[in-house]
Amino acid sequence: MGEHKVLSTLQYKDRAKFIAHLLNDIKALEQMLVQGLIEDDIVRIGAEQEFCLLTPHWRPSDRSEAILKAIDDPHFTTELARYNLEINLDPVPLTSNCFSLMESQLNELLLKAGNTAKQHDTYLLLTGILPTISKKELEFYYMTPQPRYWALNDMMKELRGSDFQLYIKGVDDLSIHHDSVLFEACNTSFQMHLQIAPQDFISSYNWAQAISGPILGISTNSPLLLGRELWDETRIALFQQSIDTRFSSYALKDQQARVSFGTQWESGSIADIYKNDIAIHKVILSKDIARDSMDILEEGGIPKLPALNLHNGTIYKWNRPCYGVGGGKAHVRIENRYIASGPSTLDEMATFVFWVGLMIGRPSTFDHMPAVMDFRDAKSNFIKAARTGKHSVLHWMGKAYSVKDLILKELLPIAHSGLKKAGIDPADIERFLKVIEVRAHGITGSQWMVQNFRKLRKTMKKDDALRILTKAMYEAQQTEKVVNEWPQVKYRAGALSSAHLVGHIMSTQLFTVKENDLASLATSVMEWKNVHHVPVEGKGGMLSGLLTWTHMKKHQKSENNSSTLTVADIMVRDVTTVNSDTPISHAIALMKKHEFGCLPVVKDNEMIGIITIKDVIPFDNDRNS
């Protein structure tokens, strides 16, 4: 669980004091490694389950705080956004039926949360990115009101020196500026933890990096964001860009993002990984620390290294090295952060079992990864898997493999061996790894979502398709079946309640013209495209006017139809607009009163969409009565 009592370090005089604690935490860790004070005789597993909260209209709910209070269970905690919560599962030793026990606890806690949420007219969903998140739910109001999140947002923006810019290119493109780190809240994960013996940490960590690409490729579950079809695992690109403190300049220089796969194989010890992170990434948060870790260590105690853990919590490696203390004993572990939430708890647990089996079953050939694999192959595999999922071709030990073949021919046998070595119940090994085998032959969560979203979009508006898809995902999760057993979405008329805001029905694929465009060209294009309303952009992309079919016809018939006339000469300058959160009923009233054929939708006078008579007819109660 994240530390909530934090300070924005750059704004406080105690920055030097915190950094002194940070440096002493590193010294203490190094001494503990030398003195053998970190556990190496037991292996434990743990996990964190993030999930989304939904309204009855299948949109993000803002009731996380009320639901968390009503649940009243220390396993649950807040997340960055009001529409997410997190479960922290109890760590258990890696033995016999540990995965079944963890699966049972996860399902019990989700059931508890789901029953409590229903009392607040809210539903739970496991998914990498909630399909129905819109720009509205990325406004500051939806940030959970906790000092840690406010401080993180302030410091990220200060370091960057400007608003964040998001650009992701997939089947569709998404390019947008945003003024907070709240885009990161779109990401919902199933984070898996594996305790590692300290003397084997570097070999295990590098192996974890090497297998990340194929594991991600077989587990993708977040292809959609803001109605755009992007990467198979869009979370990877979104997370890096949503909290990217790097900035562009005219100088060509290398800068490493705080969300990163890394740049090279690691060496030395876990302390050396931490040292490198401190050297590369600025300290952005601090906290009051009562006692120095070196003092605690010298007195025979086991320090919790609070400064180091806080700093490590602001560096988002996809495989994150972690230090913790439990039962008075220190341990180190690897946190796998790249697996999306969902599609089902059984899908998640199968991926967990597969990952742990691979980690424990690592062949000795891979003890020293630099000798057998180029780091850039591992990183390239990871990026390709994020982009194209199961369709990726990965480079593994000098050969090219499809994700399917690499999983089935090379990695599943290693996982079987590792789980058997760990003493896992043979029935559990068979049950969980069978899910991975079926998925390799079948489809991932992303593939299921894309197939059904494309089918729905053929007959309905984007917002309706996204809500129907989300509803279908919720219903499929209630069956507790894996994604390869989920049915195709069948939409029944009347099964979905109506949209109610302009933003739900507006068209965002805008055809616009500029003020200085030639009027003859603009009006000709309107006629060719059979477009009746065209917004006019002025300087900076601001809305400055509107061309309509009526004005186009007048211009074409006018005797003064000069070839030098521009759009500015014939456009309507006094334009009535609405916002995305304007009720549809109000927009209909405006269109009727003024006999408008369309209404531009703006934010701060910048065009973000348009609605026409055709869009609002289904919502006109007078017409439909």
Coordinates of C-alpha atoms in Angstrom, one line a residue:
M1 CA 0.0 0.0 0.0
G2 CA 1.3 3.5 -0.8
E3 CA 2.6 5.9 1.8
H4 CA 0.0 8.7 2.2
K5 CA 1.9 11.0 4.7
V6 CA 4.3 12.6 2.2
L7 CA 5.7 16.0 1.4
S8 CA 6.4 17.7 -1.9
T9 CA 10.2 17.5 -1.4
L10 CA 11.2 20.5 -3.6
Q11 CA 9.0 22.8 -1.6
Y12 CA 10.4 22.0 1.9
K13 CA 13.7 22.8 3.7
D14 CA 14.0 19.3 5.0
R15 CA 15.0 18.0 1.5
A16 CA 18.6 17.5 2.6
K17 CA 17.5 15.6 5.7
F18 CA 15.4 13.2 3.7
I19 CA 18.2 12.6 1.2
A20 CA 20.6 11.8 4.1
H21 CA 18.1 9.2 5.3
L22 CA 17.9 7.9 1.7
L23 CA 21.7 7.5 1.5
N24 CA 21.9 5.8 4.9
D25 CA 19.1 3.4 3.8
I26 CA 21.4 2.3 1.0
K27 CA 24.3 1.9 3.5
A28 CA 22.1 -0.1 5.8
L29 CA 20.9 -2.4 3.0
E30 CA 24.5 -3.1 1.8
Q31 CA 25.5 -4.0 5.4
M32 CA 22.5 -6.3 5.7
L33 CA 23.4 -8.0 2.5
V34 CA 27.0 -8.6 3.7
Q35 CA 25.8 -9.8 7.2
G36 CA 23.2 -12.2 5.8
L37 CA 20.3 -10.4 7.5
I38 CA 17.9 -10.8 4.6
E39 CA 15.9 -14.0 4.4
D40 CA 17.1 -16.6 1.9
D41 CA 15.5 -19.8 3.3
I42 CA 11.9 -19.2 2.3
V43 CA 10.0 -18.1 -0.8
R44 CA 6.7 -16.3 -0.6
I45 CA 4.2 -15.0 -3.1
G46 CA 1.9 -12.0 -2.9
A47 CA -0.4 -10.0 -5.2
E48 CA -2.3 -6.7 -5.5
Q49 CA -5.6 -6.6 -7.4
E50 CA -6.7 -3.2 -8.8
F51 CA -10.3 -3.0 -10.0
C52 CA -12.7 -0.4 -11.5
L53 CA -16.0 0.9 -10.1
L54 CA -18.9 1.4 -12.4
T55 CA -22.3 3.2 -12.4
P56 CA -25.5 1.4 -13.5
H57 CA -24.8 3.1 -16.9
W58 CA -21.5 1.3 -17.1
R59 CA -19.5 4.5 -16.7
P60 CA -16.8 5.2 -14.1
S61 CA -18.2 5.7 -10.6
D62 CA -16.8 8.3 -8.1
R63 CA -17.8 6.4 -5.0
S64 CA -14.6 4.7 -4.0
E65 CA -14.2 6.5 -0.7
A66 CA -17.7 5.6 0.5
I67 CA -17.3 2.0 -0.6
L68 CA -13.9 1.7 1.0
K69 CA -15.3 3.0 4.3
A70 CA -18.3 0.6 4.1
I71 CA -16.0 -2.4 3.3
D72 CA -14.0 -1.7 6.4
D73 CA -11.2 -4.2 5.6
P74 CA -7.5 -3.5 5.8
H75 CA -6.9 -5.6 2.7
F76 CA -8.4 -2.7 0.7
T77 CA -7.0 0.7 -0.1
T78 CA -7.5 3.7 -2.4
E79 CA -6.0 4.2 -5.9
L80 CA -5.2 7.4 -7.7
A81 CA -8.7 7.8 -9.1
R82 CA -12.1 7.8 -7.4
Y83 CA -13.2 5.0 -9.7
N84 CA -10.6 2.5 -8.7
L85 CA -9.7 0.5 -5.6
E86 CA -7.0 -2.0 -4.7
I87 CA -6.9 -5.3 -2.8
N88 CA -3.7 -6.4 -1.1
L89 CA -3.7 -10.2 -0.8
D90 CA -1.9 -11.9 2.1
P91 CA 1.6 -13.2 1.3
V92 CA 1.9 -17.0 1.5
P93 CA 4.8 -19.4 1.3
L94 CA 5.3 -21.0 -2.1
T95 CA 4.2 -24.5 -1.3
S96 CA 1.6 -27.1 -2.3
N97 CA -1.8 -25.4 -2.7
C98 CA -0.7 -21.8 -2.2
F99 CA -2.1 -20.6 -5.5
S100 CA -5.5 -22.1 -4.8
L101 CA -5.5 -20.5 -1.4
M102 CA -4.7 -17.1 -3.0
E103 CA -7.3 -17.6 -5.6
S104 CA -9.9 -18.3 -3.0
Q105 CA -9.0 -15.2 -0.9
L106 CA -9.0 -13.0 -4.1
N107 CA -12.5 -14.3 -5.0
E108 CA -13.8 -13.9 -1.5
L109 CA -12.5 -10.3 -1.2
L110 CA -13.9 -9.4 -4.6
L111 CA -17.3 -10.8 -3.6
K112 CA -17.2 -8.8 -0.4
A113 CA -16.3 -5.6 -2.4
G114 CA -18.9 -6.4 -5.0
N115 CA -21.7 -6.9 -2.5
T116 CA -20.8 -3.7 -0.7
A117 CA -20.6 -1.7 -3.9
K118 CA -24.0 -2.8 -5.0
Q119 CA -25.4 -1.1 -1.8
H120 CA -23.9 2.1 -3.3
D121 CA -25.5 1.4 -6.7
T122 CA -22.0 0.5 -8.1
Y123 CA -20.5 -2.5 -9.9
L124 CA -17.0 -4.0 -10.0
L125 CA -15.0 -4.8 -13.1
L126 CA -11.6 -6.3 -13.8
T127 CA -10.0 -4.8 -16.9
G128 CA -6.7 -3.2 -17.9
I129 CA -8.3 0.1 -19.0
L130 CA -12.0 0.7 -18.5
P131 CA -13.5 1.2 -22.0
T132 CA -16.0 3.9 -20.9
I133 CA -13.5 6.3 -19.3
S134 CA -13.9 9.7 -21.1
K135 CA -12.2 13.0 -20.8
K136 CA -14.7 14.0 -18.1
E137 CA -13.3 11.3 -15.7
L138 CA -9.8 12.6 -16.2
E139 CA -10.5 16.0 -14.6
F140 CA -9.0 16.8 -11.3
Y141 CA -12.3 16.1 -9.4
Y142 CA -11.8 12.4 -10.0
M143 CA -8.4 12.3 -8.3
T144 CA -8.7 10.6 -4.9
P145 CA -8.3 13.4 -2.3
Q146 CA -5.1 12.1 -0.6
P147 CA -2.0 14.1 0.1
R148 CA 0.2 11.5 -1.6
Y149 CA -1.6 11.9 -4.9
W150 CA -1.8 15.7 -4.8
A151 CA 2.0 15.9 -3.9
L152 CA 2.8 13.4 -6.7
N153 CA 0.8 15.4 -9.2
D154 CA 2.4 18.7 -8.2
M155 CA 5.9 17.4 -8.3
M156 CA 5.6 15.6 -11.6
K157 CA 4.2 18.8 -13.2
E158 CA 7.0 20.9 -11.7
L159 CA 9.7 18.6 -12.9
R160 CA 8.2 18.5 -16.4
G161 CA 7.7 22.3 -16.5
S162 CA 4.6 22.0 -18.8
D163 CA 1.5 20.0 -19.3
F164 CA 1.8 16.3 -20.2
Q165 CA 1.5 15.2 -23.8
L166 CA 0.1 11.9 -24.8
Y167 CA 0.6 10.4 -28.2
I168 CA -0.1 6.7 -28.9
K169 CA -0.3 5.4 -32.4
G170 CA -2.2 2.1 -33.0
V171 CA -5.0 1.2 -35.3
D172 CA -6.3 4.6 -34.3
D173 CA -4.2 7.6 -33.1
L174 CA -4.6 9.4 -29.8
S175 CA -2.9 12.7 -29.4
I176 CA -3.9 14.9 -26.5
H177 CA -2.5 17.3 -23.8
H178 CA -3.4 16.8 -20.2
D179 CA -2.7 18.9 -17.1
S180 CA -2.4 16.2 -14.4
V181 CA -1.1 12.6 -13.8
L182 CA -4.7 11.3 -13.8
F183 CA -4.3 9.6 -17.1
E184 CA -2.2 7.1 -15.2
A185 CA -5.4 6.2 -13.3
C186 CA -6.8 4.6 -16.5
N187 CA -4.3 1.7 -15.9
T188 CA -5.7 -1.1 -13.7
S189 CA -3.2 -3.9 -13.0
F190 CA -2.8 -7.3 -11.3
Q191 CA 0.6 -6.9 -9.6
M192 CA 2.5 -10.1 -8.7
H193 CA 5.2 -10.5 -6.1
L194 CA 7.8 -13.2 -5.7
Q195 CA 10.4 -13.3 -2.9
I196 CA 13.9 -13.8 -4.1
A197 CA 17.0 -15.0 -2.2
P198 CA 19.3 -12.0 -2.1
Q199 CA 22.3 -13.8 -3.5
D200 CA 20.3 -14.8 -6.5
F201 CA 18.5 -11.5 -7.0
I202 CA 20.4 -10.2 -10.0
S203 CA 20.2 -13.4 -12.0
S204 CA 16.5 -13.7 -11.1
Y205 CA 15.8 -10.0 -12.0
N206 CA 17.5 -10.3 -15.4
W207 CA 15.6 -13.5 -16.1
A208 CA 12.4 -11.7 -15.2
Q209 CA 13.2 -9.1 -17.7
A210 CA 14.0 -11.6 -20.4
I211 CA 10.6 -13.4 -20.1
S212 CA 8.5 -10.2 -19.8
G213 CA 7.9 -10.0 -23.6
P214 CA 6.3 -13.4 -24.1
I215 CA 4.4 -13.3 -20.8
L216 CA 2.9 -9.9 -21.7
G217 CA 2.1 -11.1 -25.3
I218 CA 0.0 -13.9 -24.0
S219 CA -1.8 -11.8 -21.3
T220 CA -2.8 -8.5 -23.0
N221 CA -6.1 -6.9 -21.8
S222 CA -6.2 -3.2 -22.6
P223 CA -6.7 -2.4 -26.3
L224 CA -9.0 0.6 -26.0
L225 CA -8.6 4.1 -24.5
L226 CA -11.1 7.0 -25.0
G227 CA -12.8 5.0 -27.7
R228 CA -9.6 4.5 -29.7
E229 CA -8.2 1.1 -30.6
L230 CA -4.5 1.5 -29.8
W231 CA -2.0 -1.1 -28.6
D232 CA -2.9 -4.7 -27.5
E233 CA -1.6 -3.6 -24.0
T234 CA -2.1 0.2 -24.2
R235 CA -1.3 0.5 -20.5
I236 CA 2.4 0.2 -21.3
A237 CA 2.5 3.3 -23.5
L238 CA -0.1 5.1 -21.4
F239 CA 1.7 4.6 -18.1
Q240 CA 5.0 5.9 -19.4
Q241 CA 3.6 9.0 -21.1
S242 CA 1.1 9.9 -18.4
I243 CA 3.7 10.6 -15.8
D244 CA 6.7 11.4 -18.0
T245 CA 8.8 14.1 -16.4
R246 CA 11.1 14.4 -19.4
F247 CA 10.9 17.5 -21.6
S248 CA 11.9 18.2 -25.2
S249 CA 14.5 20.7 -26.1
Y250 CA 16.7 21.5 -29.1
A251 CA 19.5 19.5 -27.6
L252 CA 19.8 15.8 -28.4
K253 CA 20.2 14.0 -25.1
D254 CA 19.2 10.7 -23.5
Q255 CA 16.7 10.9 -20.7
Q256 CA 15.2 7.9 -19.0
A257 CA 11.5 7.9 -18.1
R258 CA 10.3 7.1 -14.6
V259 CA 8.3 4.3 -16.2
S260 CA 10.8 2.2 -17.8
F261 CA 11.9 -1.3 -18.9
G262 CA 15.5 -0.3 -18.3
T263 CA 18.5 0.1 -20.6
Q264 CA 20.8 -2.8 -19.7
W265 CA 21.1 -6.0 -17.8
E266 CA 21.6 -5.4 -14.1
S267 CA 24.8 -6.4 -12.2
G268 CA 26.1 -6.4 -8.6
S269 CA 23.2 -6.6 -6.0
I270 CA 19.8 -5.2 -5.5
A271 CA 21.5 -2.2 -3.7
D272 CA 23.3 -1.4 -7.0
I273 CA 19.9 -1.3 -8.8
Y274 CA 18.7 1.2 -6.2
K275 CA 21.9 3.3 -6.5
N276 CA 21.4 3.6 -10.2
D277 CA 17.8 4.7 -9.8
I278 CA 18.8 7.3 -7.3
A279 CA 21.5 8.6 -9.6
I280 CA 19.1 8.8 -12.6
H281 CA 15.8 10.0 -11.0
K282 CA 15.2 13.0 -8.9
V283 CA 13.7 12.7 -5.5
I284 CA 10.2 14.1 -5.8
L285 CA 8.5 13.1 -2.5
S286 CA 9.7 13.0 1.1
K287 CA 8.3 12.2 4.5
D288 CA 9.2 12.8 8.2
I289 CA 11.4 9.9 9.4
A290 CA 11.8 9.4 13.1
R291 CA 14.9 7.2 13.3
D292 CA 17.9 6.7 11.0
S293 CA 18.2 3.2 9.5
M294 CA 21.9 2.9 10.4
D295 CA 21.1 3.6 14.0
I296 CA 18.4 0.9 14.1
L297 CA 20.8 -1.6 12.4
E298 CA 23.6 -0.9 14.9
E299 CA 21.2 -1.5 17.8
G300 CA 20.4 -4.9 16.4
G301 CA 17.1 -4.0 14.8
I302 CA 15.9 -4.5 11.3
P303 CA 15.2 -1.2 9.6
K304 CA 12.3 -0.7 7.2
L305 CA 14.3 1.7 4.9
P306 CA 11.4 4.2 4.7
A307 CA 13.2 6.8 2.5
L308 CA 14.4 4.2 0.0
N309 CA 11.0 2.6 -0.2
L310 CA 9.3 5.9 -0.8
H311 CA 11.7 6.9 -3.5
N312 CA 11.4 3.4 -5.1
G313 CA 7.6 3.9 -5.1
T314 CA 8.0 6.9 -7.5
I315 CA 10.1 4.8 -10.0
Y316 CA 7.8 2.6 -12.0
K317 CA 9.9 -0.2 -13.4
W318 CA 7.8 -2.9 -15.1
N319 CA 9.8 -5.4 -13.0
R320 CA 10.3 -3.5 -9.8
P321 CA 12.9 -4.5 -7.1
C322 CA 11.3 -4.3 -3.6
Y323 CA 12.5 -4.5 0.0
G324 CA 10.2 -5.2 2.9
V325 CA 10.1 -6.3 6.5
G326 CA 7.7 -8.9 7.9
G327 CA 7.7 -10.6 11.2
G328 CA 10.8 -8.8 12.1
K329 CA 12.7 -10.2 9.1
A330 CA 13.9 -8.4 6.0
H331 CA 13.3 -9.8 2.5
V332 CA 13.7 -8.7 -1.1
R333 CA 11.3 -9.5 -3.9
I334 CA 10.4 -8.7 -7.6
E335 CA 7.1 -7.0 -8.3
N336 CA 5.7 -7.8 -11.8
R337 CA 3.8 -4.7 -12.8
Y338 CA 3.0 -5.2 -16.5
I339 CA 0.0 -7.6 -16.2
A340 CA -3.4 -6.0 -16.7
S341 CA -6.3 -6.6 -14.4
G342 CA -8.7 -9.3 -15.7
P343 CA -10.2 -10.7 -17.9
S344 CA -11.1 -13.1 -15.0
T345 CA -9.5 -14.0 -11.7
L346 CA -8.7 -17.5 -13.1
D347 CA -7.0 -15.9 -16.1
E348 CA -5.0 -13.7 -13.7
M349 CA -4.0 -16.5 -11.4
A350 CA -3.0 -18.7 -14.4
T351 CA -0.6 -15.9 -15.5
F352 CA 0.7 -15.7 -12.0
V353 CA 1.4 -19.4 -11.8
F354 CA 3.0 -19.4 -15.2
W355 CA 5.3 -16.5 -14.2
V356 CA 6.3 -18.0 -10.9
G357 CA 6.9 -21.4 -12.5
L358 CA 9.2 -19.7 -15.1
M359 CA 11.0 -17.8 -12.3
I360 CA 11.6 -20.8 -10.1
G361 CA 12.4 -23.1 -13.1
R362 CA 15.0 -20.9 -14.7
P363 CA 17.6 -23.2 -16.4
S364 CA 21.2 -22.7 -15.3
T365 CA 21.9 -21.5 -18.9
F366 CA 20.2 -18.3 -18.1
D367 CA 22.0 -17.6 -14.8
H368 CA 24.1 -15.0 -16.5
M369 CA 21.8 -13.3 -19.1
P370 CA 24.4 -11.0 -20.7
A371 CA 26.2 -14.1 -22.0
V372 CA 23.2 -15.6 -23.8
M373 CA 20.9 -12.7 -24.8
D374 CA 21.2 -9.1 -25.9
F375 CA 19.3 -6.8 -23.6
R376 CA 17.9 -5.0 -26.6
D377 CA 16.2 -8.2 -27.7
A378 CA 14.5 -8.5 -24.4
K379 CA 13.4 -4.9 -24.5
S380 CA 12.3 -5.1 -28.1
N381 CA 10.3 -8.2 -27.3
F382 CA 8.5 -6.3 -24.5
I383 CA 7.6 -3.4 -26.7
K384 CA 6.4 -5.6 -29.6
A385 CA 4.3 -7.6 -27.2
A386 CA 2.7 -4.5 -25.9
R387 CA 1.9 -3.2 -29.4
T388 CA 0.7 -6.4 -31.1
G389 CA 0.2 -9.0 -28.3
K390 CA -0.2 -12.5 -29.5
H391 CA 0.5 -11.5 -33.1
S392 CA 4.1 -10.5 -32.2
V393 CA 7.2 -12.2 -33.5
L394 CA 9.8 -12.3 -30.7
H395 CA 13.5 -12.9 -30.8
W396 CA 14.6 -15.6 -28.4
M397 CA 18.0 -17.2 -28.2
G398 CA 18.9 -16.4 -31.8
K399 CA 15.6 -17.6 -33.3
A400 CA 12.3 -15.9 -34.3
Y401 CA 9.2 -17.2 -32.6
S402 CA 5.6 -16.4 -32.6
V403 CA 4.3 -15.7 -29.1
K404 CA 2.2 -18.9 -29.4
D405 CA 5.2 -21.1 -30.3
L406 CA 7.5 -19.6 -27.7
I407 CA 5.0 -20.2 -25.0
L408 CA 4.1 -23.7 -26.0
K409 CA 7.5 -25.0 -27.1
E410 CA 10.0 -23.3 -24.8
L411 CA 8.4 -21.7 -21.8
L412 CA 5.6 -23.9 -20.6
P413 CA 8.0 -26.9 -20.1
I414 CA 10.2 -24.6 -17.9
A415 CA 7.2 -23.4 -15.9
H416 CA 6.0 -27.0 -15.4
S417 CA 9.5 -27.9 -14.1
G418 CA 9.7 -24.9 -11.8
L419 CA 6.3 -25.5 -10.2
K420 CA 7.2 -29.2 -9.7
K421 CA 10.5 -28.1 -8.1
A422 CA 8.6 -25.8 -5.7
G423 CA 6.4 -28.6 -4.6
I424 CA 3.1 -27.2 -6.0
D425 CA 0.2 -29.5 -6.0
P426 CA 0.2 -31.4 -9.4
A427 CA -3.6 -30.8 -9.8
D428 CA -3.0 -27.0 -9.5
I429 CA -0.1 -27.1 -11.9
E430 CA -2.3 -28.8 -14.5
R431 CA -5.4 -26.6 -13.9
F432 CA -3.6 -23.3 -14.1
L433 CA -1.1 -24.0 -16.9
K434 CA -3.9 -25.5 -19.0
V435 CA -5.4 -22.0 -19.1
I436 CA -2.2 -20.7 -20.6
E437 CA -2.1 -23.5 -23.1
V438 CA -5.7 -22.8 -24.2
R439 CA -5.0 -19.1 -24.4
A440 CA -2.0 -19.7 -26.6
H441 CA -4.2 -21.6 -29.0
G442 CA -7.1 -19.3 -28.5
I443 CA -7.5 -15.5 -27.7
T444 CA -6.4 -13.0 -25.2
G445 CA -8.6 -10.5 -23.4
S446 CA -7.5 -7.8 -25.9
Q447 CA -8.5 -9.9 -28.9
W448 CA -11.9 -10.6 -27.4
M449 CA -12.5 -6.9 -26.7
V450 CA -11.4 -5.8 -30.2
Q451 CA -13.4 -8.4 -32.0
N452 CA -16.6 -7.4 -30.2
F453 CA -16.0 -3.7 -30.3
R454 CA -15.5 -3.7 -34.1
K455 CA -18.7 -5.7 -34.5
L456 CA -20.7 -3.3 -32.3
R457 CA -19.3 -0.3 -34.1
K458 CA -20.8 -1.4 -37.4
T459 CA -24.3 -0.7 -36.2
M460 CA -24.1 1.9 -33.4
K461 CA -22.4 5.0 -32.0
K462 CA -19.1 4.6 -30.2
D463 CA -20.4 5.5 -26.8
D464 CA -23.1 2.9 -27.0
A465 CA -20.6 0.3 -28.2
L466 CA -18.3 1.0 -25.4
R467 CA -21.0 0.7 -22.8
I468 CA -22.4 -2.5 -24.2
L469 CA -18.9 -4.0 -24.3
T470 CA -18.3 -3.0 -20.7
K471 CA -21.6 -4.5 -19.6
A472 CA -20.8 -7.7 -21.5
M473 CA -17.4 -7.9 -19.8
Y474 CA -19.1 -7.5 -16.4
E475 CA -21.6 -10.2 -17.1
A476 CA -18.9 -12.6 -18.4
Q477 CA -16.8 -12.1 -15.3
Q478 CA -19.8 -13.2 -13.2
T479 CA -19.6 -16.6 -14.8
E480 CA -16.1 -17.1 -13.5
K481 CA -15.1 -18.5 -16.9
V482 CA -11.8 -17.7 -18.6
V483 CA -11.8 -15.3 -21.6
N484 CA -11.6 -18.2 -24.1
E485 CA -15.0 -19.4 -22.9
W486 CA -16.6 -15.9 -23.0
P487 CA -19.5 -15.6 -25.6
Q488 CA -19.5 -13.1 -28.3
V489 CA -21.5 -9.9 -27.5
K490 CA -25.1 -10.0 -28.5
Y491 CA -26.9 -6.6 -28.2
R492 CA -30.6 -6.6 -27.4
A493 CA -32.7 -3.5 -28.1
G494 CA -33.6 -1.8 -24.9
A495 CA -30.9 -3.6 -22.9
L496 CA -29.0 -0.4 -22.5
S497 CA -30.2 2.8 -20.8
S498 CA -29.9 6.0 -22.9
A499 CA -27.0 8.4 -23.0
H500 CA -27.8 11.7 -21.4
L501 CA -24.9 14.1 -22.1
V502 CA -23.7 15.7 -25.3
G503 CA -20.3 14.1 -24.9
H504 CA -21.9 10.7 -25.1
I505 CA -23.3 11.2 -28.6
M506 CA -21.0 13.8 -30.3
S507 CA -18.8 13.0 -33.2
T508 CA -15.1 13.6 -32.6
Q509 CA -13.9 12.8 -36.1
L510 CA -14.1 16.5 -37.2
F511 CA -13.9 17.9 -40.7
T512 CA -12.9 21.5 -40.3
V513 CA -11.7 24.4 -42.5
K514 CA -9.5 27.4 -41.8
E515 CA -10.5 31.0 -42.0
N516 CA -8.1 31.7 -44.9
D517 CA -9.1 28.7 -47.0
L518 CA -10.6 29.6 -50.3
A519 CA -14.4 29.6 -50.1
S520 CA -14.7 27.9 -53.4
L521 CA -12.6 24.9 -52.3
A522 CA -14.4 24.6 -48.9
T523 CA -17.9 24.7 -50.4
S524 CA -16.9 22.2 -53.1
V525 CA -15.6 19.8 -50.5
M526 CA -18.8 20.1 -48.5
E527 CA -20.7 19.2 -51.6
W528 CA -18.5 16.3 -52.5
K529 CA -18.6 14.9 -49.0
N530 CA -22.3 15.7 -48.5
V531 CA -21.3 17.5 -45.3
H532 CA -23.9 20.1 -44.1
H533 CA -22.0 21.8 -41.3
V534 CA -18.3 22.6 -41.1
P535 CA -16.6 24.3 -38.1
V536 CA -14.1 27.0 -39.0
E537 CA -10.8 27.2 -37.1
G538 CA -9.0 30.4 -36.4
K539 CA -5.6 30.9 -34.8
G540 CA -4.5 28.2 -32.4
G541 CA -7.2 25.9 -33.5
M542 CA -9.9 28.0 -31.7
L543 CA -13.5 27.9 -33.1
S544 CA -14.1 31.1 -35.0
G545 CA -17.2 30.4 -37.1
L546 CA -19.3 27.9 -39.0
L547 CA -20.1 27.1 -42.6
T548 CA -23.5 25.6 -43.3
W549 CA -25.1 24.0 -46.3
T550 CA -27.4 27.1 -46.6
H551 CA -24.4 29.5 -46.8
M552 CA -22.6 27.2 -49.2
K553 CA -25.5 27.3 -51.6
K554 CA -25.8 31.0 -51.3
H555 CA -22.1 31.4 -52.1
Q556 CA -22.3 29.1 -55.1
K557 CA -25.3 31.1 -56.6
S558 CA -24.0 34.5 -55.8
E559 CA -23.0 36.8 -58.7
N560 CA -20.1 38.0 -56.5
N561 CA -18.7 34.5 -56.3
S562 CA -15.1 35.7 -56.6
S563 CA -12.3 33.2 -56.8
T564 CA -10.5 35.2 -54.1
L565 CA -13.2 34.9 -51.4
T566 CA -12.1 33.1 -48.3
V567 CA -14.0 31.1 -45.7
A568 CA -13.9 34.1 -43.4
D569 CA -15.8 36.1 -46.0
I570 CA -18.9 33.8 -46.0
M571 CA -18.9 32.0 -42.6
V572 CA -21.3 32.6 -39.7
R573 CA -19.3 34.3 -36.9
D574 CA -21.9 34.2 -34.1
V575 CA -21.9 30.5 -33.2
T576 CA -23.9 28.9 -30.4
T577 CA -21.9 26.1 -28.8
V578 CA -22.3 23.6 -26.0
N579 CA -20.0 21.7 -23.7
S580 CA -19.5 17.9 -23.6
D581 CA -21.3 17.8 -20.2
T582 CA -24.3 19.7 -21.5
P583 CA -27.5 17.6 -21.2
I584 CA -28.8 16.3 -24.5
S585 CA -32.2 17.6 -23.6
H586 CA -30.8 21.2 -23.3
A587 CA -29.0 20.8 -26.7
I588 CA -32.3 19.7 -28.3
A589 CA -34.1 22.7 -26.9
L590 CA -31.4 25.1 -28.3
M591 CA -31.6 23.5 -31.7
K592 CA -35.4 23.7 -31.8
K593 CA -35.5 27.3 -30.5
H594 CA -33.0 28.7 -33.0
E595 CA -33.6 26.1 -35.8
F596 CA -30.0 25.0 -35.7
G597 CA -28.9 22.0 -37.8
C598 CA -25.9 21.4 -35.6
L599 CA -24.1 22.5 -32.4
P600 CA -20.3 22.6 -32.1
V601 CA -19.0 21.1 -28.8
V602 CA -16.1 23.1 -27.3
K603 CA -13.8 23.2 -24.3
D604 CA -12.2 26.6 -23.7
N605 CA -13.4 27.5 -27.2
E606 CA -11.5 24.7 -28.8
M607 CA -13.5 22.3 -30.9
I608 CA -13.8 18.8 -29.5
G609 CA -16.9 17.5 -31.3
I610 CA -20.1 18.3 -33.0
I611 CA -23.7 17.1 -32.8
T612 CA -26.3 17.3 -35.6
I613 CA -30.1 16.8 -35.9
K614 CA -29.5 13.2 -36.9
D615 CA -27.6 12.6 -33.6
V616 CA -30.3 14.0 -31.3
I617 CA -33.5 12.6 -33.0
P618 CA -33.4 9.4 -30.9
F619 CA -33.4 11.5 -27.8
D620 CA -36.2 13.9 -28.7
N621 CA -39.1 12.8 -26.5
D622 CA -41.5 15.2 -28.2
R623 CA -40.8 13.7 -31.6
N624 CA -40.8 10.1 -30.4
S625 CA -44.0 10.4 -28.3

